[in-house]
Amino acid sequence: MLKVGASRVCMNPPADLFPTPDHRNFEGMYNDMFCRAIAVEQGESRLLFVTWETERVPYIPDLTAQIARAAGYPEEAVVLAATDNHTSISDHHVGNGAEQLTPEVERMRSRWMETEVRVGIEAAVTAVKDLRPARYGYGEGESYINTNINLQTPYGFWVESPNPKGFSDKTLAVIKFVDEQDGKLIAALVNYPTPAIMGFLARDFDHKRKCSGNFCGIACRFAEQYYGQDAVVMWTYGAGGNQGLIHHVGSLRYEYPDGYTTQVPYPDGIVFMQMESLGRIHGADIVECLNNITRYSQRMPVRIAAKSVMLPTRRRVETGNGNPPFRMGGTGLRPADIPYGQVGPVPKPPLTEPDPEHPAELKMGVILLGDIAIVTVNVELYAEIGRAIKEASPYKKTFVLTAEKDFDKVICVVDKSSVNAEVFNAYSPIMVIPGSSDELIVNCALELLDQALDA
């Protein structure tokens, strides 16, 4: 018999952490943030999903073990994920080169991590206690709130900006769990290939930076309020390393006739309005997809397989000032010290060379839930690689889930069709050679699908 339980726990930072002493300098809350959990049992098989509305899974080495012990589940059956929410306090950047680890930042980090652990354990334990007979269904729809964000301007600059000509995956994949007796929604696991980076460093109308659940948190609460009865809607991040919202980050691209390009921030408050709008639209898309699922099953065998694959990397040749972010173009209105007609050549990207002694470890997994295949990765994949995995999978119902259990550095894997895109995410702290890993990743996914099926 299939049993499913779910829970949602508010995870707002303690009020005395504001204003935060880090570079994000949050001064309060825009809306509530949540940690969610979904527990699944089919006979002796068990699976537990836990997600935080944060940028990364909490940077706590034994977090999986802590949650597994508290819930009474084996560690290999626990899947931890975050929504890549850039309007959350971050613990993984602190001490990682982004800023100095001052005593004030260290105290903030410690308090925030305590909150993250507490809500994760509470959500997991409550979901297990909530287990009840259930049925499940699967559906896919589309949500037209995202776009490709790797854009080359007419003058040759590569920028992070909406690119309607680039490939964009708008697939909204949903697993729906309903109560066996009354048919009401227990939980939904939603997957969409776009990170929640909107609102990063933006200010509200009162000129304050604020924490929030981002657009995906707004979407989840929209759907949860629609269904009521303590329904839990869990949002997960798919393969979207080169995807962004149609209102990207919080700025507009300005082009100049002499080739200069810059990103001009919106006035305070506008970005939060855009986040609210797209979150509500996305929430309505989730509700539509859920309502279209009308066929259910009670049989959901759970099979799990996992392995690591090593990806080839490159390193910067010149590292005198570390690995600063690489971006072309300006920020803000054109400064007076760049007069018209004196833009200069397109900036050259950092010089790199292969680094065979330091390959990047990609941790991959496959979860088979009945006739649904979830491929998990602990890095950000370009959408084209996600598409290749789905096309190669023998399971019609397949999606990619960015599940980061113990990953503290940003890796973005650029697909082979995007090797010439000299953009920010191609120069992450650990640089996988662009175009080198498409087949490695797809083949590993196929191997794991076979392995899980034989388990």
Tab-separated table of C-alpha atoms in Angstrom:
chain	number	residue	atom	x	y	z
A	1	MET	CA	0.000	0.000	0.000
A	2	LEU	CA	1.255	3.458	-0.904
A	3	LYS	CA	1.446	5.906	1.988
A	4	VAL	CA	2.355	9.581	1.730
A	5	GLY	CA	2.803	12.304	4.305
A	6	ALA	CA	3.836	15.928	3.959
A	7	SER	CA	4.582	19.005	6.028
A	8	ARG	CA	5.516	22.653	5.759
A	9	VAL	CA	7.474	24.569	8.424
A	10	CYS	CA	8.067	28.318	8.440
A	11	MET	CA	11.793	29.102	8.401
A	12	ASN	CA	11.959	32.868	8.683
A	13	PRO	CA	15.277	34.078	10.136
A	14	PRO	CA	15.163	35.180	13.790
A	15	ALA	CA	14.215	38.842	13.951
A	16	ASP	CA	17.386	39.789	15.804
A	17	LEU	CA	19.510	38.736	12.804
A	18	PHE	CA	18.336	41.832	10.925
A	19	PRO	CA	20.024	43.774	9.515
A	20	THR	CA	22.326	40.991	8.422
A	21	PRO	CA	26.031	41.880	8.573
A	22	ASP	CA	26.911	40.131	5.303
A	23	HIS	CA	27.060	41.576	1.781
A	24	ARG	CA	23.335	40.924	1.269
A	25	ASN	CA	22.401	43.219	4.157
A	26	PHE	CA	18.815	42.046	4.610
A	27	GLU	CA	16.737	44.304	6.838
A	28	GLY	CA	13.535	42.261	7.158
A	29	MET	CA	11.052	39.919	5.478
A	30	TYR	CA	9.070	40.382	2.275
A	31	ASN	CA	7.094	37.172	2.799
A	32	ASP	CA	7.413	33.940	4.740
A	33	MET	CA	9.965	31.285	3.796
A	34	PHE	CA	9.344	27.557	4.245
A	35	CYS	CA	11.001	24.199	4.549
A	36	ARG	CA	8.881	21.371	3.109
A	37	ALA	CA	9.021	17.592	3.340
A	38	ILE	CA	7.274	14.742	1.532
A	39	ALA	CA	7.548	11.178	2.872
A	40	VAL	CA	6.713	8.191	0.658
A	41	GLU	CA	6.361	4.561	1.730
A	42	GLN	CA	5.462	1.561	-0.427
A	43	GLY	CA	5.789	-1.659	1.563
A	44	GLU	CA	9.368	-1.758	2.878
A	45	SER	CA	10.544	0.956	0.471
A	46	ARG	CA	10.825	4.492	1.778
A	47	LEU	CA	11.783	7.893	0.405
A	48	LEU	CA	11.956	11.337	1.975
A	49	PHE	CA	12.263	14.666	0.149
A	50	VAL	CA	13.222	17.784	2.132
A	51	THR	CA	13.587	21.210	0.517
A	52	TRP	CA	14.576	24.620	1.841
A	53	GLU	CA	13.752	27.967	0.255
A	54	THR	CA	17.435	28.858	0.326
A	55	GLU	CA	20.223	29.278	-2.203
A	56	ARG	CA	21.919	25.997	-1.282
A	57	VAL	CA	21.248	23.048	0.942
A	58	PRO	CA	22.514	24.044	4.411
A	59	TYR	CA	26.293	23.733	4.562
A	60	ILE	CA	26.314	21.130	7.344
A	61	PRO	CA	28.323	17.959	6.561
A	62	ASP	CA	26.164	15.485	8.525
A	63	LEU	CA	22.783	17.069	7.748
A	64	THR	CA	21.524	14.071	5.764
A	65	ALA	CA	22.433	11.744	8.636
A	66	GLN	CA	20.740	13.988	11.214
A	67	ILE	CA	17.495	14.114	9.264
A	68	ALA	CA	17.590	10.388	8.472
A	69	ARG	CA	18.021	9.485	12.148
A	70	ALA	CA	15.237	11.792	13.266
A	71	ALA	CA	12.819	10.471	10.624
A	72	GLY	CA	13.827	6.817	10.996
A	73	TYR	CA	14.773	6.524	7.318
A	74	PRO	CA	18.003	5.199	5.788
A	75	GLU	CA	20.371	7.914	4.598
A	76	GLU	CA	20.242	6.751	0.984
A	77	ALA	CA	16.472	7.313	1.029
A	78	VAL	CA	16.778	10.996	1.992
A	79	VAL	CA	16.906	13.620	-0.781
A	80	LEU	CA	17.814	17.163	0.220
A	81	ALA	CA	17.362	20.105	-2.141
A	82	ALA	CA	17.162	23.884	-2.223
A	83	THR	CA	15.405	26.261	-4.608
A	84	ASP	CA	18.534	28.348	-5.410
A	85	ASN	CA	16.778	31.249	-3.709
A	86	HIS	CA	18.982	34.349	-3.853
A	87	THR	CA	16.696	36.309	-1.514
A	88	SER	CA	17.652	34.133	1.434
A	89	ILE	CA	20.430	34.448	3.971
A	90	SER	CA	23.360	32.410	2.705
A	91	ASP	CA	25.684	30.245	4.751
A	92	HIS	CA	27.736	28.751	1.905
A	93	HIS	CA	29.323	31.990	0.647
A	94	VAL	CA	30.552	32.975	4.075
A	95	GLY	CA	34.240	32.195	4.402
A	96	ASN	CA	34.301	30.943	0.811
A	97	GLY	CA	36.046	33.982	-0.579
A	98	ALA	CA	32.939	36.112	-1.098
A	99	GLU	CA	33.533	38.165	2.046
A	100	GLN	CA	35.543	38.210	5.248
A	101	LEU	CA	34.372	35.915	8.017
A	102	THR	CA	33.983	38.590	10.680
A	103	PRO	CA	32.739	37.692	14.183
A	104	GLU	CA	29.373	39.292	13.343
A	105	VAL	CA	29.003	37.260	10.148
A	106	GLU	CA	30.097	34.097	11.977
A	107	ARG	CA	27.394	34.622	14.619
A	108	MET	CA	24.770	35.212	11.939
A	109	ARG	CA	25.881	32.114	10.078
A	110	SER	CA	25.726	29.966	13.216
A	111	ARG	CA	22.249	31.174	14.189
A	112	TRP	CA	20.932	30.721	10.661
A	113	MET	CA	22.322	27.199	10.373
A	114	GLU	CA	20.644	26.291	13.657
A	115	THR	CA	17.342	27.430	12.144
A	116	GLU	CA	17.951	25.472	8.940
A	117	VAL	CA	18.662	22.243	10.841
A	118	ARG	CA	15.729	22.688	13.197
A	119	VAL	CA	13.142	23.254	10.466
A	120	GLY	CA	14.561	20.460	8.313
A	121	ILE	CA	14.254	17.915	11.102
A	122	GLU	CA	10.813	19.197	12.136
A	123	ALA	CA	9.509	19.044	8.561
A	124	ALA	CA	10.857	15.521	8.030
A	125	VAL	CA	9.538	14.110	11.300
A	126	THR	CA	6.114	15.702	10.809
A	127	ALA	CA	5.839	14.355	7.249
A	128	VAL	CA	6.551	10.820	8.449
A	129	LYS	CA	3.945	11.152	11.214
A	130	ASP	CA	1.458	12.326	8.568
A	131	LEU	CA	1.763	9.155	6.449
A	132	ARG	CA	-1.619	7.912	5.177
A	133	PRO	CA	-2.946	5.729	2.338
A	134	ALA	CA	-2.566	7.585	-0.932
A	135	ARG	CA	-2.619	7.424	-4.717
A	136	TYR	CA	-0.364	9.238	-7.143
A	137	GLY	CA	-0.508	10.688	-10.625
A	138	TYR	CA	1.870	12.513	-12.931
A	139	GLY	CA	1.429	15.374	-15.328
A	140	GLU	CA	3.356	17.919	-17.347
A	141	GLY	CA	2.463	21.406	-18.442
A	142	GLU	CA	4.282	24.556	-19.446
A	143	SER	CA	4.975	27.772	-17.597
A	144	TYR	CA	6.012	30.686	-19.796
A	145	ILE	CA	7.807	32.709	-17.161
A	146	ASN	CA	11.390	31.794	-18.096
A	147	THR	CA	13.849	32.352	-20.917
A	148	ASN	CA	17.397	31.613	-21.980
A	149	ILE	CA	19.731	34.240	-20.467
A	150	ASN	CA	22.953	33.758	-22.458
A	151	LEU	CA	22.903	36.601	-24.948
A	152	GLN	CA	25.511	37.983	-27.320
A	153	THR	CA	24.822	41.604	-28.185
A	154	PRO	CA	25.066	42.837	-31.791
A	155	TYR	CA	28.497	44.227	-30.933
A	156	GLY	CA	29.896	40.995	-29.507
A	157	PHE	CA	29.440	41.386	-25.758
A	158	TRP	CA	28.210	38.297	-23.883
A	159	VAL	CA	25.746	39.280	-21.162
A	160	GLU	CA	23.231	37.694	-18.820
A	161	SER	CA	20.010	38.961	-20.335
A	162	PRO	CA	16.792	37.478	-21.763
A	163	ASN	CA	17.532	35.747	-25.068
A	164	PRO	CA	14.257	34.713	-26.744
A	165	LYS	CA	16.196	33.012	-29.563
A	166	GLY	CA	18.048	30.652	-27.230
A	167	PHE	CA	16.754	27.266	-26.090
A	168	SER	CA	14.430	27.490	-23.108
A	169	ASP	CA	12.794	24.571	-21.333
A	170	LYS	CA	9.388	25.598	-19.992
A	171	THR	CA	8.346	22.125	-18.823
A	172	LEU	CA	6.454	22.020	-15.546
A	173	ALA	CA	6.630	18.444	-14.213
A	174	VAL	CA	4.332	17.516	-11.313
A	175	ILE	CA	3.894	14.417	-9.163
A	176	LYS	CA	0.517	14.574	-7.439
A	177	PHE	CA	-0.317	12.667	-4.241
A	178	VAL	CA	-3.951	12.466	-3.134
A	179	ASP	CA	-5.650	10.925	-0.123
A	180	GLU	CA	-6.950	7.449	-0.864
A	181	GLN	CA	-10.210	8.074	0.990
A	182	ASP	CA	-11.338	11.582	0.072
A	183	GLY	CA	-9.185	12.306	-2.996
A	184	LYS	CA	-7.907	15.603	-1.590
A	185	LEU	CA	-4.399	16.779	-2.324
A	186	ILE	CA	-1.806	15.665	0.221
A	187	ALA	CA	1.235	16.955	-1.602
A	188	ALA	CA	2.686	17.833	-4.967
A	189	LEU	CA	6.310	17.649	-6.036
A	190	VAL	CA	6.854	20.318	-8.692
A	191	ASN	CA	9.919	20.593	-10.921
A	192	TYR	CA	10.849	23.552	-13.116
A	193	PRO	CA	14.202	24.379	-14.784
A	194	THR	CA	14.843	27.932	-13.584
A	195	PRO	CA	16.794	29.151	-10.536
A	196	ALA	CA	15.213	31.559	-8.068
A	197	ILE	CA	17.714	34.374	-8.514
A	198	MET	CA	15.195	37.178	-8.916
A	199	GLY	CA	15.483	39.983	-6.393
A	200	PHE	CA	19.169	39.439	-5.650
A	201	LEU	CA	20.391	42.578	-3.827
A	202	ALA	CA	17.186	44.412	-4.836
A	203	ARG	CA	15.309	46.762	-2.514
A	204	ASP	CA	11.586	47.088	-1.853
A	205	PHE	CA	9.618	50.345	-2.031
A	206	ASP	CA	10.774	51.226	1.488
A	207	HIS	CA	14.394	50.944	0.194
A	208	LYS	CA	15.136	47.855	2.273
A	209	ARG	CA	16.563	44.538	1.117
A	210	LYS	CA	14.298	41.727	2.226
A	211	CYS	CA	14.299	37.960	2.573
A	212	SER	CA	11.609	36.026	0.750
A	213	GLY	CA	10.725	32.625	-0.675
A	214	ASN	CA	11.253	34.162	-4.113
A	215	PHE	CA	8.930	33.546	-7.079
A	216	CYS	CA	8.769	29.789	-6.437
A	217	GLY	CA	7.814	30.303	-2.800
A	218	ILE	CA	5.017	32.630	-3.898
A	219	ALA	CA	3.899	29.992	-6.430
A	220	CYS	CA	3.841	27.233	-3.802
A	221	ARG	CA	1.791	29.296	-1.363
A	222	PHE	CA	-0.603	30.212	-4.185
A	223	ALA	CA	-1.257	26.530	-4.911
A	224	GLU	CA	-1.364	25.560	-1.237
A	225	GLN	CA	-3.972	28.214	-0.514
A	226	TYR	CA	-5.971	27.082	-3.543
A	227	TYR	CA	-6.220	23.493	-2.287
A	228	GLY	CA	-6.285	24.215	1.442
A	229	GLN	CA	-6.569	21.347	3.931
A	230	ASP	CA	-2.838	21.562	4.760
A	231	ALA	CA	-1.844	20.626	1.210
A	232	VAL	CA	1.914	20.874	0.637
A	233	VAL	CA	3.356	21.976	-2.700
A	234	MET	CA	7.101	21.410	-2.933
A	235	TRP	CA	9.045	23.195	-5.695
A	236	THR	CA	12.333	21.790	-6.985
A	237	TYR	CA	14.925	23.215	-9.358
A	238	GLY	CA	15.548	21.329	-12.614
A	239	ALA	CA	18.311	21.675	-15.218
A	240	GLY	CA	18.385	25.439	-15.692
A	241	GLY	CA	21.958	26.681	-15.525
A	242	ASN	CA	21.336	28.971	-18.504
A	243	GLN	CA	17.720	29.803	-17.707
A	244	GLY	CA	16.239	32.809	-15.929
A	245	LEU	CA	12.944	34.557	-15.484
A	246	ILE	CA	11.612	36.802	-18.233
A	247	HIS	CA	12.180	39.688	-15.815
A	248	HIS	CA	15.771	38.700	-15.222
A	249	VAL	CA	17.417	39.524	-11.883
A	250	GLY	CA	16.243	43.140	-11.645
A	251	SER	CA	17.643	45.240	-14.420
A	252	LEU	CA	17.146	46.322	-18.029
A	253	ARG	CA	19.753	46.032	-20.761
A	254	TYR	CA	20.714	49.350	-22.338
A	255	GLU	CA	22.477	49.256	-25.713
A	256	TYR	CA	24.384	52.204	-27.218
A	257	PRO	CA	25.108	52.819	-30.914
A	258	ASP	CA	28.861	52.654	-30.346
A	259	GLY	CA	28.583	49.142	-28.872
A	260	TYR	CA	28.562	49.868	-25.150
A	261	THR	CA	26.143	47.718	-23.139
A	262	THR	CA	25.080	47.943	-19.526
A	263	GLN	CA	22.507	46.611	-17.082
A	264	VAL	CA	20.427	49.373	-15.469
A	265	PRO	CA	18.689	48.419	-12.192
A	266	TYR	CA	14.970	49.051	-11.753
A	267	PRO	CA	13.839	51.629	-9.196
A	268	ASP	CA	13.339	50.237	-5.703
A	269	GLY	CA	10.215	48.105	-5.322
A	270	ILE	CA	9.697	47.184	-8.981
A	271	VAL	CA	11.595	43.896	-8.743
A	272	PHE	CA	9.421	42.732	-5.855
A	273	MET	CA	6.319	43.518	-7.924
A	274	GLN	CA	7.736	41.460	-10.795
A	275	MET	CA	8.574	38.619	-8.429
A	276	GLU	CA	5.048	38.687	-7.046
A	277	SER	CA	3.518	38.719	-10.524
A	278	LEU	CA	5.599	35.852	-11.908
A	279	GLY	CA	5.129	33.826	-8.732
A	280	ARG	CA	1.366	34.122	-8.966
A	281	ILE	CA	1.373	33.262	-12.688
A	282	HIS	CA	3.581	30.248	-11.969
A	283	GLY	CA	1.270	29.232	-9.132
A	284	ALA	CA	-1.722	29.345	-11.462
A	285	ASP	CA	0.199	27.167	-13.946
A	286	ILE	CA	0.902	24.646	-11.181
A	287	VAL	CA	-2.779	24.534	-10.217
A	288	GLU	CA	-3.797	24.014	-13.855
A	289	CYS	CA	-1.309	21.162	-14.220
A	290	LEU	CA	-2.482	19.526	-10.990
A	291	ASN	CA	-6.139	19.797	-11.958
A	292	ASN	CA	-5.396	18.125	-15.293
A	293	ILE	CA	-4.070	15.017	-13.500
A	294	THR	CA	-7.044	12.681	-13.122
A	295	ARG	CA	-5.527	9.194	-13.462
A	296	TYR	CA	-4.006	7.678	-10.351
A	297	SER	CA	-2.304	4.537	-9.136
A	298	GLN	CA	-1.571	3.044	-5.731
A	299	ARG	CA	1.442	1.075	-6.857
A	300	MET	CA	4.650	3.082	-6.583
A	301	PRO	CA	7.700	0.834	-6.153
A	302	VAL	CA	10.664	2.902	-4.992
A	303	ARG	CA	14.094	2.110	-6.414
A	304	ILE	CA	17.261	4.137	-5.883
A	305	ALA	CA	20.727	4.103	-7.444
A	306	ALA	CA	23.654	6.514	-7.205
A	307	LYS	CA	27.221	6.961	-8.422
A	308	SER	CA	29.786	9.658	-9.110
A	309	VAL	CA	31.269	10.662	-12.442
A	310	MET	CA	34.385	12.797	-12.774
A	311	LEU	CA	34.154	15.762	-15.144
A	312	PRO	CA	37.170	17.406	-16.831
A	313	THR	CA	37.981	20.894	-15.596
A	314	ARG	CA	40.045	23.907	-16.523
A	315	ARG	CA	41.750	26.567	-14.421
A	316	ARG	CA	42.639	30.177	-14.852
A	317	VAL	CA	46.195	30.766	-15.940
A	318	GLU	CA	46.435	34.135	-14.198
A	319	THR	CA	45.232	33.958	-10.597
A	320	GLY	CA	46.944	36.963	-9.060
A	321	ASN	CA	43.665	38.350	-7.719
A	322	GLY	CA	41.891	35.036	-7.160
A	323	ASN	CA	38.879	34.083	-9.273
A	324	PRO	CA	36.722	37.192	-9.505
A	325	PRO	CA	33.441	36.898	-11.427
A	326	PHE	CA	33.803	37.537	-15.147
A	327	ARG	CA	31.145	39.682	-16.761
A	328	MET	CA	31.107	41.861	-19.838
A	329	GLY	CA	29.424	45.242	-20.005
A	330	GLY	CA	28.621	47.742	-17.318
A	331	THR	CA	26.247	48.094	-14.388
A	332	GLY	CA	24.084	51.176	-14.086
A	333	LEU	CA	23.818	54.120	-16.430
A	334	ARG	CA	26.775	54.777	-18.675
A	335	PRO	CA	29.480	56.573	-16.709
A	336	ALA	CA	30.922	59.863	-17.906
A	337	ASP	CA	34.434	58.429	-18.101
A	338	ILE	CA	33.406	56.240	-21.067
A	339	PRO	CA	32.633	58.895	-23.679
A	340	TYR	CA	30.751	58.005	-26.810
A	341	GLY	CA	32.895	56.290	-29.410
A	342	GLN	CA	35.570	55.190	-26.923
A	343	VAL	CA	34.198	51.850	-25.778
A	344	GLY	CA	37.213	49.774	-26.664
A	345	PRO	CA	37.264	46.151	-27.818
A	346	VAL	CA	35.069	43.421	-26.421
A	347	PRO	CA	36.635	42.255	-23.135
A	348	LYS	CA	38.623	39.050	-23.386
A	349	PRO	CA	37.632	36.256	-21.003
A	350	PRO	CA	40.167	34.901	-18.499
A	351	LEU	CA	42.852	32.716	-20.050
A	352	THR	CA	42.377	29.088	-19.017
A	353	GLU	CA	44.104	25.748	-19.436
A	354	PRO	CA	43.037	22.122	-18.770
A	355	ASP	CA	43.398	20.997	-15.163
A	356	PRO	CA	43.522	17.181	-15.357
A	357	GLU	CA	44.718	16.801	-11.776
A	358	HIS	CA	41.541	18.322	-10.336
A	359	PRO	CA	38.446	16.843	-11.998
A	360	ALA	CA	35.047	17.841	-10.650
A	361	GLU	CA	32.994	15.163	-8.933
A	362	LEU	CA	29.420	15.060	-10.169
A	363	LYS	CA	27.208	13.062	-7.830
A	364	MET	CA	24.305	11.613	-9.754
A	365	GLY	CA	21.349	9.563	-8.652
A	366	VAL	CA	18.231	7.989	-10.053
A	367	ILE	CA	14.970	7.584	-8.188
A	368	LEU	CA	12.315	5.400	-9.777
A	369	LEU	CA	8.864	6.098	-8.368
A	370	GLY	CA	6.623	3.650	-10.165
A	371	ASP	CA	6.807	4.726	-13.808
A	372	ILE	CA	8.455	8.078	-13.001
A	373	ALA	CA	12.228	8.589	-13.266
A	374	ILE	CA	13.922	11.407	-11.348
A	375	VAL	CA	17.566	12.033	-12.212
A	376	THR	CA	19.330	13.913	-9.407
A	377	VAL	CA	22.519	15.951	-9.771
A	378	ASN	CA	24.494	18.068	-7.319
A	379	VAL	CA	25.479	20.712	-9.880
A	380	GLU	CA	23.701	23.129	-12.196
A	381	LEU	CA	23.262	21.714	-15.688
A	382	TYR	CA	22.497	23.750	-18.777
A	383	ALA	CA	18.952	23.104	-19.987
A	384	GLU	CA	20.230	21.411	-23.142
A	385	ILE	CA	21.828	18.656	-21.029
A	386	GLY	CA	18.576	18.219	-19.124
A	387	ARG	CA	16.768	17.873	-22.439
A	388	ALA	CA	19.290	15.269	-23.611
A	389	ILE	CA	18.758	13.218	-20.433
A	390	LYS	CA	14.987	13.262	-20.892
A	391	GLU	CA	15.219	12.360	-24.584
A	392	ALA	CA	17.570	9.435	-23.889
A	393	SER	CA	15.602	8.067	-20.939
A	394	PRO	CA	13.489	4.968	-21.590
A	395	TYR	CA	10.976	6.449	-19.141
A	396	LYS	CA	8.520	8.859	-20.715
A	397	LYS	CA	8.036	10.532	-17.341
A	398	THR	CA	11.557	11.803	-16.577
A	399	PHE	CA	12.866	15.015	-15.074
A	400	VAL	CA	16.115	16.321	-13.588
A	401	LEU	CA	16.260	17.510	-9.974
A	402	THR	CA	19.137	19.593	-8.614
A	403	ALA	CA	19.629	17.913	-5.235
A	404	GLU	CA	22.641	19.295	-3.432
A	405	LYS	CA	23.461	17.242	-0.373
A	406	ASP	CA	27.012	18.294	0.399
A	407	PHE	CA	28.010	20.670	-2.358
A	408	ASP	CA	29.503	23.955	-1.232
A	409	LYS	CA	31.002	25.361	-4.427
A	410	VAL	CA	29.131	26.486	-7.506
A	411	ILE	CA	29.602	24.337	-10.597
A	412	CYS	CA	27.674	25.034	-13.764
A	413	VAL	CA	28.039	22.489	-16.582
A	414	VAL	CA	27.902	24.170	-19.988
A	415	ASP	CA	26.632	22.018	-22.853
A	416	LYS	CA	28.459	21.506	-26.147
A	417	SER	CA	26.177	23.863	-28.093
A	418	SER	CA	27.081	26.743	-25.780
A	419	VAL	CA	30.884	26.486	-25.709
A	420	ASN	CA	31.340	29.940	-27.235
A	421	ALA	CA	29.143	31.698	-24.687
A	422	GLU	CA	31.632	33.638	-22.578
A	423	VAL	CA	29.237	34.277	-19.711
A	424	PHE	CA	29.478	34.453	-15.940
A	425	ASN	CA	28.406	30.874	-15.182
A	426	ALA	CA	31.080	29.415	-17.482
A	427	TYR	CA	33.670	30.747	-15.012
A	428	SER	CA	32.333	29.367	-11.735
A	429	PRO	CA	34.822	28.556	-8.934
A	430	ILE	CA	35.196	25.004	-10.260
A	431	MET	CA	35.216	25.258	-14.043
A	432	VAL	CA	34.063	22.211	-15.973
A	433	ILE	CA	35.369	22.436	-19.545
A	434	PRO	CA	32.396	23.647	-21.620
A	435	GLY	CA	31.009	20.985	-23.937
A	436	SER	CA	33.096	18.206	-22.400
A	437	SER	CA	30.507	16.404	-20.332
A	438	ASP	CA	27.208	16.057	-22.218
A	439	GLU	CA	27.702	12.401	-23.133
A	440	LEU	CA	29.340	11.535	-19.798
A	441	ILE	CA	26.305	12.786	-17.914
A	442	VAL	CA	23.686	11.249	-20.203
A	443	ASN	CA	25.463	7.871	-20.200
A	444	CYS	CA	25.752	7.924	-16.414
A	445	ALA	CA	22.027	8.620	-16.144
A	446	LEU	CA	21.246	5.669	-18.403
A	447	GLU	CA	23.527	3.388	-16.396
A	448	LEU	CA	21.816	4.421	-13.190
A	449	LEU	CA	18.373	3.842	-14.673
A	450	ASP	CA	19.385	0.275	-15.497
A	451	GLN	CA	20.978	-0.167	-12.084
A	452	ALA	CA	17.894	1.110	-10.253
A	453	LEU	CA	15.617	-1.128	-12.277
A	454	ASP	CA	17.682	-4.174	-11.278
A	455	ALA	CA	17.782	-3.197	-7.604
